[in-house]
Amino acid sequence: MVSQHGILYAVHLVTNQFGNLVAKVCECLLRDGALPIHAIVRRTELSPAKVKNSLLVLIQHNCAQAFILEESVSGEDAGEPGKAHTQYIALFVNILHRVRFSKFLDVVSKELGGSCGELFRGLLEHGRLTVKQIVDRADANAKESTKTVQEDLHKLVMAHYVECCPAPEPLVPPPDPDAKKRAKSSKVLVESLTLEQRVMAVAMPSSMRRFSFVPNTDQIADDQQNVNQPPTKDVGQKRKLHDLESDPALEEEAECNWRANFEELLRRLRHKACVDTIKVRFDDVAATVLSAMLAASRAEENKVKTANSVPLSLDTIYEEVVKNEKNHSMTFDHVRTCLEELSSPPAFVKTDDESYSIDFAQIVEAAQSEEIESIILKRYGEAAYKIFRLLFRVGRLMETDKIADTIFAEKKETSKTLYKLWQDGYLLMEKLVMGGTATGPSYGGSSFILWKVNKRLLWGTVVDEMFHAAFNLNQRLTHEIDQNKEVILNLPPDKREGPDKQKFDRLRNVRLLIHSSLMKLDDVIMLFHDF
């Protein structure tokens, strides 16, 4: 369930990039969940044509997904009885990813080079494109040949940075009615999938189709002989059927639009965050060894929130370490010693019969705890920091007197701080009555106030605060730009003098500061929401 501040933030992002009309439809889907088009029309009070165009924009840019649910729609949103209707659902996480485009582009450019980065930029800008449209875009920019573009696309697909788009209207089966009963009878806690997760699981093509692309320059309609001619179709226009009748293989390729694979990109950012955490806690050598383990086990990961990597032998890890020329001076014993340090409590690397695996969950939790402790230290002071750190590490209920004795503080001040943290959602409080009657502890009994950190609730509190802060910063940036529109639009750079130049310089500095703050806030949001 998306929080109110999360919805406000997402709607603001859509408004800035696609306008108020598309944002209104997006907000309707975020607040009310999956809806058929006639229900969206009724709720937004927009014309069917405007709603349809807005949905097409959201789908084109991977911010919404159409699907058909295998159950009749009930209530006032129902159409004809027993008839399946196409419904639309907003993809909240994909909307958030639009802030991270610069981070994604940096990952791709550093690994695969500038030409792949430029091709990938086009997919981020246009949402989804066919191979023909990608080639036309390169021709329009007069930067790369058709063969080079296809080779770059092949590299991106093989690296899983680009994927074939999901099915346009998948048929989603209803949830298993016996699943809840099995979950209750089982001792293992299994989280049920949300509707968005169920839809995307059905919509995504098989792994073979999702990451399958073979460069074939001869089958492109506009061949090298026409390279000097202007493109006959605009970027974003679909290929016509008569262009595809000559070859079934090209016809199958035309059915697949290509888009950025946010899942793989998010996994790479998660890896980077893990390496940064280890570098701060240990040193550069430990970070190098962890990077080698990530590179060796990356192909075996199949989801972003992987708890542990696959086991790796010491030989495999060492071979990966020395692949980099900078690490040729590292010895076998040096790597083994480093792994022993990483496997000491709290163990960030698990060991089992001379094999080693990364404990992603432990590393991410360490980074999360450090971030929250930093927030509490700045907001509430050192006493609150000590209390939270104690409760977070103990992981169980503790009584007020016990907490005060442990951190060597007065009970009265400790109690005040505990209540303040509880009111702001950082702690969970429970009252324990012992030895009393049903009338209350005053009849011979006593009561104790117990405190603990509920990580699941706390993560939601922190993410909601970050959404709120990001929304406020975006509002501030919009306000600053509106206040200085005359300086930006009406005065060319060579005529900005005196007070006008000072206003422009101030606005530039404010924008840089706000953008920097937004990037840091997004790092925290990813840490608690996506990692």
XYZ file of C-alpha atoms in Angstrom:
531
model
C 0.000 0.000 0.000
C 1.463 3.334 -1.083
C 1.465 6.065 1.570
C -0.193 9.432 0.981
C 3.152 11.227 0.761
C 4.333 8.578 -1.700
C 1.321 9.250 -3.923
C 1.867 13.021 -3.754
C 5.507 12.575 -4.703
C 4.744 10.219 -7.610
C 1.979 12.482 -8.958
C 4.345 15.458 -8.794
C 6.929 13.562 -10.857
C 4.327 12.651 -13.479
C 3.019 16.234 -13.557
C 6.482 17.653 -14.200
C 7.178 15.274 -17.073
C 3.785 14.642 -18.709
C 1.474 17.446 -17.580
C -1.621 17.793 -15.412
C -3.927 15.679 -17.572
C -1.777 12.531 -17.438
C -1.050 13.175 -13.752
C -4.776 13.282 -12.962
C -5.307 9.829 -14.483
C -2.186 8.508 -12.748
C -3.351 9.836 -9.361
C -6.726 8.149 -9.859
C -5.009 4.788 -10.399
C -2.603 5.275 -7.484
C -5.394 6.126 -5.039
C -8.125 3.748 -6.230
C -6.080 0.829 -7.557
C -6.737 -1.058 -10.795
C -9.717 0.286 -12.760
C -11.361 -0.184 -16.177
C -11.371 2.843 -18.443
C -15.037 3.746 -17.877
C -14.427 3.927 -14.111
C -11.432 6.214 -14.654
C -13.588 8.462 -16.858
C -16.239 8.707 -14.144
C -13.758 9.426 -11.335
C -11.622 11.969 -13.207
C -14.550 13.576 -15.086
C -12.417 13.657 -18.223
C -13.541 12.653 -21.691
C -12.878 9.027 -22.771
C -10.481 10.256 -25.467
C -8.377 12.218 -22.957
C -8.291 9.299 -20.526
C -7.289 6.908 -23.314
C -4.474 9.194 -24.502
C -3.234 9.651 -20.931
C -3.192 5.890 -20.387
C -1.263 5.419 -23.633
C 1.365 7.912 -22.433
C 1.686 6.137 -19.067
C 1.981 2.725 -20.731
C 4.484 4.002 -23.313
C 6.722 5.225 -20.490
C 6.228 2.067 -18.371
C 4.258 3.867 -15.646
C 1.086 1.783 -16.092
C 0.106 -1.703 -17.260
C -3.093 -2.964 -18.873
C -4.428 -6.415 -17.976
C -7.572 -8.551 -17.921
C -8.596 -10.137 -14.624
C -10.265 -13.554 -14.752
C -13.195 -12.531 -12.576
C -16.182 -10.309 -13.096
C -15.991 -6.708 -11.907
C -18.559 -5.959 -9.223
C -20.138 -2.779 -7.892
C -20.531 0.492 -9.739
C -17.340 -0.150 -11.745
C -18.879 -3.221 -13.400
C -19.713 -3.245 -17.073
C -21.693 -6.017 -18.697
C -22.261 -8.941 -16.288
C -19.819 -11.818 -16.716
C -17.723 -9.945 -19.297
C -13.997 -9.467 -18.720
C -12.869 -5.846 -18.993
C -9.399 -4.468 -19.579
C -8.162 -2.792 -16.418
C -5.238 -0.472 -15.810
C -2.883 -0.313 -12.853
C -0.259 2.328 -12.040
C 3.307 1.040 -11.538
C 4.405 3.132 -8.558
C 7.984 1.824 -8.462
C 8.533 2.570 -12.150
C 7.380 6.148 -11.568
C 9.993 6.502 -8.826
C 12.638 5.139 -11.214
C 12.256 8.251 -13.381
C 14.259 10.163 -10.767
C 17.057 7.584 -11.145
C 17.572 7.833 -14.899
C 20.901 9.646 -14.474
C 22.094 6.892 -12.087
C 20.989 4.160 -14.495
C 22.684 5.901 -17.418
C 25.897 6.227 -15.424
C 25.909 2.469 -14.680
C 25.431 1.551 -18.348
C 27.939 4.079 -19.730
C 30.688 3.032 -17.314
C 30.294 -0.663 -18.085
C 29.485 -0.707 -21.813
C 30.769 2.620 -23.113
C 29.371 5.868 -24.457
C 27.695 4.518 -27.608
C 25.658 2.001 -25.585
C 24.908 4.775 -23.120
C 23.534 6.978 -25.908
C 21.291 4.188 -27.186
C 20.122 3.505 -23.645
C 19.368 7.218 -23.175
C 16.925 6.997 -26.092
C 15.053 4.140 -24.414
C 14.831 6.128 -21.174
C 13.508 9.177 -23.044
C 10.961 7.347 -25.230
C 9.977 4.560 -22.826
C 9.834 1.703 -25.338
C 10.968 1.400 -28.963
C 11.208 -1.193 -31.720
C 14.559 -2.030 -33.290
C 13.578 -0.019 -36.375
C 12.762 3.014 -34.253
C 16.055 2.709 -32.405
C 17.934 2.620 -35.717
C 15.936 5.578 -37.070
C 16.800 7.588 -33.989
C 20.503 6.869 -34.509
C 20.197 7.846 -38.198
C 18.483 11.090 -37.235
C 21.350 11.926 -34.888
C 23.872 10.895 -37.596
C 26.108 9.304 -34.973
C 26.143 5.523 -35.515
C 25.718 3.098 -38.423
C 22.907 0.552 -38.460
C 25.328 -2.269 -37.772
C 26.869 -0.465 -34.777
C 23.441 0.333 -33.325
C 22.370 -3.308 -33.519
C 25.626 -4.449 -31.953
C 25.180 -1.950 -29.098
C 21.602 -3.114 -28.569
C 22.846 -6.700 -28.480
C 25.361 -5.771 -25.765
C 22.631 -4.087 -23.707
C 20.307 -7.086 -24.019
C 23.058 -9.581 -23.146
C 23.926 -7.492 -20.066
C 20.179 -7.539 -19.182
C 20.054 -3.736 -19.145
C 17.416 -3.848 -21.900
C 14.517 -6.289 -22.119
C 11.574 -7.166 -24.311
C 8.443 -5.369 -23.115
C 5.700 -7.241 -21.227
C 2.538 -8.446 -22.922
C 0.112 -5.570 -23.619
C -2.991 -7.126 -21.977
C -2.135 -10.336 -20.099
C -4.884 -12.505 -18.672
C -4.337 -12.596 -14.900
C -5.877 -15.524 -12.979
C -7.664 -14.792 -9.695
C -5.742 -15.420 -6.461
C -5.764 -18.979 -5.141
C -8.557 -19.141 -2.505
C -6.726 -21.931 -0.659
C -3.449 -19.991 -0.450
C -4.417 -18.200 2.780
C -5.462 -21.473 4.416
C -2.146 -23.091 3.492
C -0.249 -20.043 4.750
C -2.025 -20.203 8.118
C -1.364 -23.931 8.535
C 2.282 -23.568 7.493
C 4.880 -22.464 10.006
C 6.810 -20.594 7.296
C 5.759 -16.976 6.767
C 4.958 -16.426 3.091
C 4.066 -12.922 1.902
C 1.190 -12.849 -0.570
C 1.807 -11.107 -3.870
C 0.170 -7.753 -4.546
C -2.027 -7.322 -7.618
C 0.754 -5.311 -9.290
C 3.242 -8.154 -8.724
C 0.773 -10.755 -10.000
C 0.080 -8.712 -13.129
C 3.755 -8.177 -13.966
C 4.615 -11.814 -13.257
C 2.080 -12.923 -15.883
C 2.878 -10.103 -18.334
C 6.652 -10.627 -18.517
C 7.789 -12.881 -21.383
C 9.886 -15.966 -20.775
C 13.543 -15.422 -19.987
C 14.558 -16.713 -23.417
C 12.278 -14.229 -25.212
C 12.917 -11.434 -22.731
C 16.673 -11.318 -23.393
C 16.901 -12.646 -26.941
C 18.214 -10.411 -29.723
C 20.418 -11.324 -32.704
C 21.879 -8.443 -34.760
C 20.952 -8.749 -38.448
C 21.724 -5.657 -40.459
C 20.491 -7.164 -43.743
C 16.919 -7.347 -42.441
C 16.595 -3.647 -41.613
C 14.310 -1.913 -44.113
C 16.488 1.200 -44.374
C 19.821 -0.337 -45.255
C 23.268 1.239 -45.508
C 22.542 2.220 -49.112
C 20.009 4.766 -47.776
C 22.130 6.029 -44.920
C 22.414 9.512 -46.414
C 18.670 9.833 -46.885
C 16.425 11.240 -44.135
C 14.484 8.623 -42.158
C 11.076 7.867 -43.606
C 9.415 7.317 -40.240
C 9.553 9.357 -37.060
C 10.874 7.863 -33.850
C 7.919 6.462 -31.949
C 5.956 5.416 -35.112
C 5.215 1.699 -35.440
C 6.441 -0.308 -38.426
C 3.866 -1.101 -41.086
C 2.858 -4.693 -41.732
C 3.877 -4.704 -45.414
C 7.473 -3.997 -44.339
C 7.508 -7.275 -42.442
C 5.848 -9.712 -44.813
C 9.151 -10.740 -46.380
C 10.595 -12.501 -43.333
C 8.828 -14.289 -40.426
C 11.844 -13.767 -38.153
C 11.694 -9.996 -38.638
C 7.930 -10.135 -38.123
C 8.442 -11.795 -34.723
C 11.054 -9.178 -33.819
C 8.614 -6.404 -34.740
C 6.179 -7.687 -32.143
C 8.718 -6.975 -29.411
C 9.276 -3.457 -28.188
C 12.406 -2.880 -26.124
C 12.702 -0.989 -22.873
C 15.133 -0.456 -19.979
C 15.217 -3.333 -17.503
C 14.824 -1.464 -14.210
C 15.148 -4.674 -12.199
C 18.728 -5.323 -13.352
C 19.690 -1.667 -12.974
C 18.295 -1.579 -9.457
C 20.256 -4.741 -8.649
C 23.465 -3.011 -9.763
C 22.701 0.002 -7.564
C 22.072 -2.388 -4.668
C 25.455 -3.977 -5.270
C 27.101 -0.562 -5.310
C 25.433 0.338 -2.001
C 26.692 -2.938 -0.463
C 30.260 -2.255 -1.623
C 30.115 1.301 -0.261
C 28.878 0.011 3.113
C 31.728 -2.517 3.342
C 34.277 0.121 2.312
C 33.159 2.405 5.160
C 33.049 -0.395 7.754
C 36.309 -2.088 6.709
C 38.626 -0.792 3.974
C 39.207 -0.674 0.216
C 40.597 -4.231 0.170
C 37.411 -5.665 1.684
C 35.363 -3.686 -0.822
C 37.508 -5.110 -3.655
C 36.943 -8.697 -2.481
C 33.190 -8.114 -2.143
C 33.080 -6.586 -5.646
C 34.797 -9.696 -7.003
C 32.242 -11.942 -5.274
C 29.416 -9.863 -6.734
C 30.856 -10.130 -10.234
C 31.291 -13.914 -9.918
C 27.777 -14.563 -8.577
C 25.790 -11.893 -10.435
C 24.537 -14.204 -13.182
C 22.829 -16.460 -10.614
C 20.691 -13.700 -9.065
C 17.098 -13.680 -10.261
C 15.553 -10.886 -8.176
C 16.543 -7.579 -6.590
C 16.006 -8.480 -2.938
C 18.172 -11.590 -2.964
C 19.018 -12.568 0.620
C 22.249 -14.460 -0.126
C 24.494 -14.969 -3.108
C 25.404 -18.414 -4.398
C 28.355 -20.102 -2.604
C 31.761 -19.448 -4.161
C 35.055 -21.221 -3.604
C 38.145 -19.324 -2.517
C 39.799 -20.129 -5.860
C 36.890 -18.612 -7.796
C 36.946 -15.455 -5.677
C 40.705 -15.036 -6.056
C 40.514 -15.523 -9.845
C 37.894 -12.784 -10.028
C 39.942 -10.445 -7.827
C 43.119 -10.666 -9.950
C 41.237 -10.110 -13.224
C 41.721 -6.418 -12.494
C 45.287 -5.249 -13.081
C 45.126 -3.034 -9.993
C 44.721 -6.141 -7.802
C 47.644 -8.202 -9.134
C 49.598 -7.478 -5.942
C 46.953 -9.220 -3.778
C 47.961 -12.717 -2.653
C 45.814 -15.785 -2.025
C 46.356 -15.484 1.733
C 45.444 -11.810 1.603
C 42.044 -12.645 0.105
C 41.482 -15.455 2.632
C 42.265 -13.117 5.556
C 39.880 -10.535 4.187
C 37.087 -13.123 3.893
C 37.692 -14.183 7.490
C 37.235 -10.567 8.602
C 34.023 -10.258 6.603
C 32.691 -13.501 8.106
C 33.300 -12.427 11.716
C 30.194 -11.219 13.649
C 28.189 -9.457 12.394
C 28.871 -11.769 9.448
C 28.525 -10.072 6.072
C 29.904 -13.186 4.380
C 28.733 -16.692 5.284
C 31.157 -19.625 5.265
C 30.390 -23.303 4.735
C 32.995 -25.965 3.926
C 35.506 -23.629 2.299
C 32.780 -21.838 0.318
C 31.683 -18.249 0.812
C 28.426 -16.432 0.094
C 27.414 -12.794 0.538
C 24.737 -12.080 3.145
C 22.968 -9.230 1.335
C 20.271 -8.954 4.010
C 22.862 -8.372 6.747
C 24.742 -5.723 4.751
C 21.571 -3.855 3.790
C 20.288 -3.960 7.377
C 23.605 -2.558 8.625
C 23.319 0.318 6.144
C 19.688 0.916 7.143
C 20.495 0.987 10.867
C 23.342 3.463 10.297
C 21.025 5.733 8.309
C 18.299 5.706 10.961
C 20.799 6.223 13.778
C 22.137 9.249 11.907
C 18.612 10.655 11.542
C 17.837 10.152 15.249
C 21.155 11.676 16.347
C 20.514 14.836 14.327
C 16.842 15.118 15.278
C 16.683 13.995 18.926
C 20.235 14.137 20.270
C 22.775 11.718 21.694
C 20.548 10.219 24.419
C 17.911 9.160 21.889
C 20.662 7.825 19.635
C 21.992 5.572 22.420
C 18.496 4.321 23.277
C 17.595 3.491 19.690
C 20.960 1.858 19.006
C 20.532 -0.347 22.094
C 16.982 -1.447 21.230
C 17.808 -2.007 17.567
C 20.717 -4.300 18.367
C 18.974 -6.160 21.197
C 15.941 -6.835 19.015
C 13.529 -7.565 21.884
C 11.346 -5.801 24.450
C 13.175 -3.917 27.218
C 11.816 -2.213 30.325
C 12.408 1.512 30.932
C 14.603 1.010 34.037
C 16.742 -1.554 32.212
C 17.290 0.841 29.310
C 18.235 3.699 31.643
C 20.699 1.506 33.547
C 22.306 0.213 30.358
C 22.982 3.641 28.851
C 23.815 5.203 32.274
C 21.039 7.799 32.126
C 18.345 9.051 34.509
C 15.065 7.176 34.363
C 12.977 10.363 34.063
C 14.899 11.699 31.057
C 15.031 8.249 29.486
C 11.258 7.918 29.828
C 10.701 11.305 28.136
C 12.967 10.373 25.245
C 11.299 6.982 24.826
C 7.851 8.555 24.640
C 9.071 11.087 22.079
C 10.497 8.332 19.852
C 7.301 6.307 20.273
C 5.072 9.242 19.292
C 7.082 9.764 16.088
C 6.811 6.089 15.126
C 10.386 4.972 15.812
C 9.546 2.623 18.719
C 6.841 0.165 19.695
C 5.440 0.346 23.260
C 3.757 -2.436 25.224
C 2.320 -2.303 28.751
C 2.775 -5.387 30.908
C 0.628 -5.871 34.062
C 1.803 -8.428 36.600
C 0.200 -9.689 39.801
C -2.892 -7.478 39.633
C -6.585 -8.254 39.402
C -8.904 -7.535 36.540
C -9.584 -4.139 38.131
C -6.005 -2.975 37.550
C -2.463 -3.013 38.936
C -3.429 -0.787 41.891
C -4.986 -3.856 43.534
C -1.749 -5.528 44.515
C -0.150 -5.702 41.057
C 2.496 -3.747 39.162
C 2.840 -2.513 35.578
C 5.860 -2.202 33.327
C 6.333 -0.249 30.112
C 8.305 -2.240 27.561
C 9.930 -0.888 24.410
C 11.323 -2.336 21.198
C 12.090 -1.490 17.582
C 9.609 -2.898 15.064
C 11.709 -2.880 11.899
C 8.832 -3.473 9.508
C 6.821 -0.510 10.816
C 9.936 1.625 11.199
C 10.996 1.130 7.581
C 7.551 2.354 6.466
C 7.839 5.410 8.714
C 11.265 6.323 7.342
C 10.235 5.845 3.697
C 7.124 7.977 4.211
C 9.271 10.736 5.762
C 11.624 10.576 2.781
C 8.701 10.796 0.335
C 7.410 13.814 2.256
C 10.815 15.499 2.219
C 11.316 14.785 -1.515
C 7.852 16.178 -2.320
C 8.561 19.339 -0.308
C 11.903 19.846 -2.059
C 10.254 19.459 -5.465
C 7.611 21.983 -4.444
C 10.347 24.381 -3.349
C 12.155 23.989 -6.661
C 8.948 24.647 -8.608
C 8.306 27.755 -6.495
C 11.838 29.089 -7.092
C 11.528 28.606 -10.855
C 8.108 30.287 -10.958
C 9.425 33.253 -8.988
C 12.287 33.771 -11.458
C 10.587 33.032 -14.773
C 11.305 36.497 -16.124
C 15.032 36.106 -15.563
C 15.084 32.640 -17.144
C 12.830 33.208 -20.159
C 13.013 36.897 -21.057
C 16.689 37.715 -20.618
C 19.372 36.085 -22.773
C 22.631 35.175 -20.974
C 24.588 38.136 -22.412
C 22.068 40.659 -21.040
C 21.939 39.398 -17.461
C 23.620 42.130 -15.486
C 23.403 43.570 -11.992
C 20.387 42.389 -9.968
C 19.194 40.103 -12.790
C 22.516 38.264 -12.877
C 22.460 37.918 -9.091
C 18.943 36.432 -9.269
C 19.996 33.991 -11.956
C 23.138 32.921 -10.073
C 21.120 32.448 -6.899
C 18.520 30.331 -8.738
C 21.272 28.205 -10.288
C 22.844 27.563 -6.888
C 19.467 26.745 -5.337
C 18.655 24.300 -8.154
C 22.017 22.561 -7.792
C 21.551 22.262 -4.031
C 17.986 20.922 -4.332
C 18.926 18.425 -7.075
C 21.833 17.182 -4.965
C 19.560 16.814 -1.938
C 16.948 14.961 -4.022
C 19.576 12.468 -5.244
C 20.666 11.788 -1.654
C 17.048 11.412 -0.538
C 16.448 8.958 -3.371
C 19.431 6.893 -2.186
C 17.743 6.591 1.210
C 14.395 5.738 -0.408
C 16.032 2.954 -2.427
C 17.787 1.640 0.695
C 14.530 1.204 2.635
C 11.993 0.729 -0.165
C 13.801 -1.206 -2.918
C 16.842 -2.939 -1.411
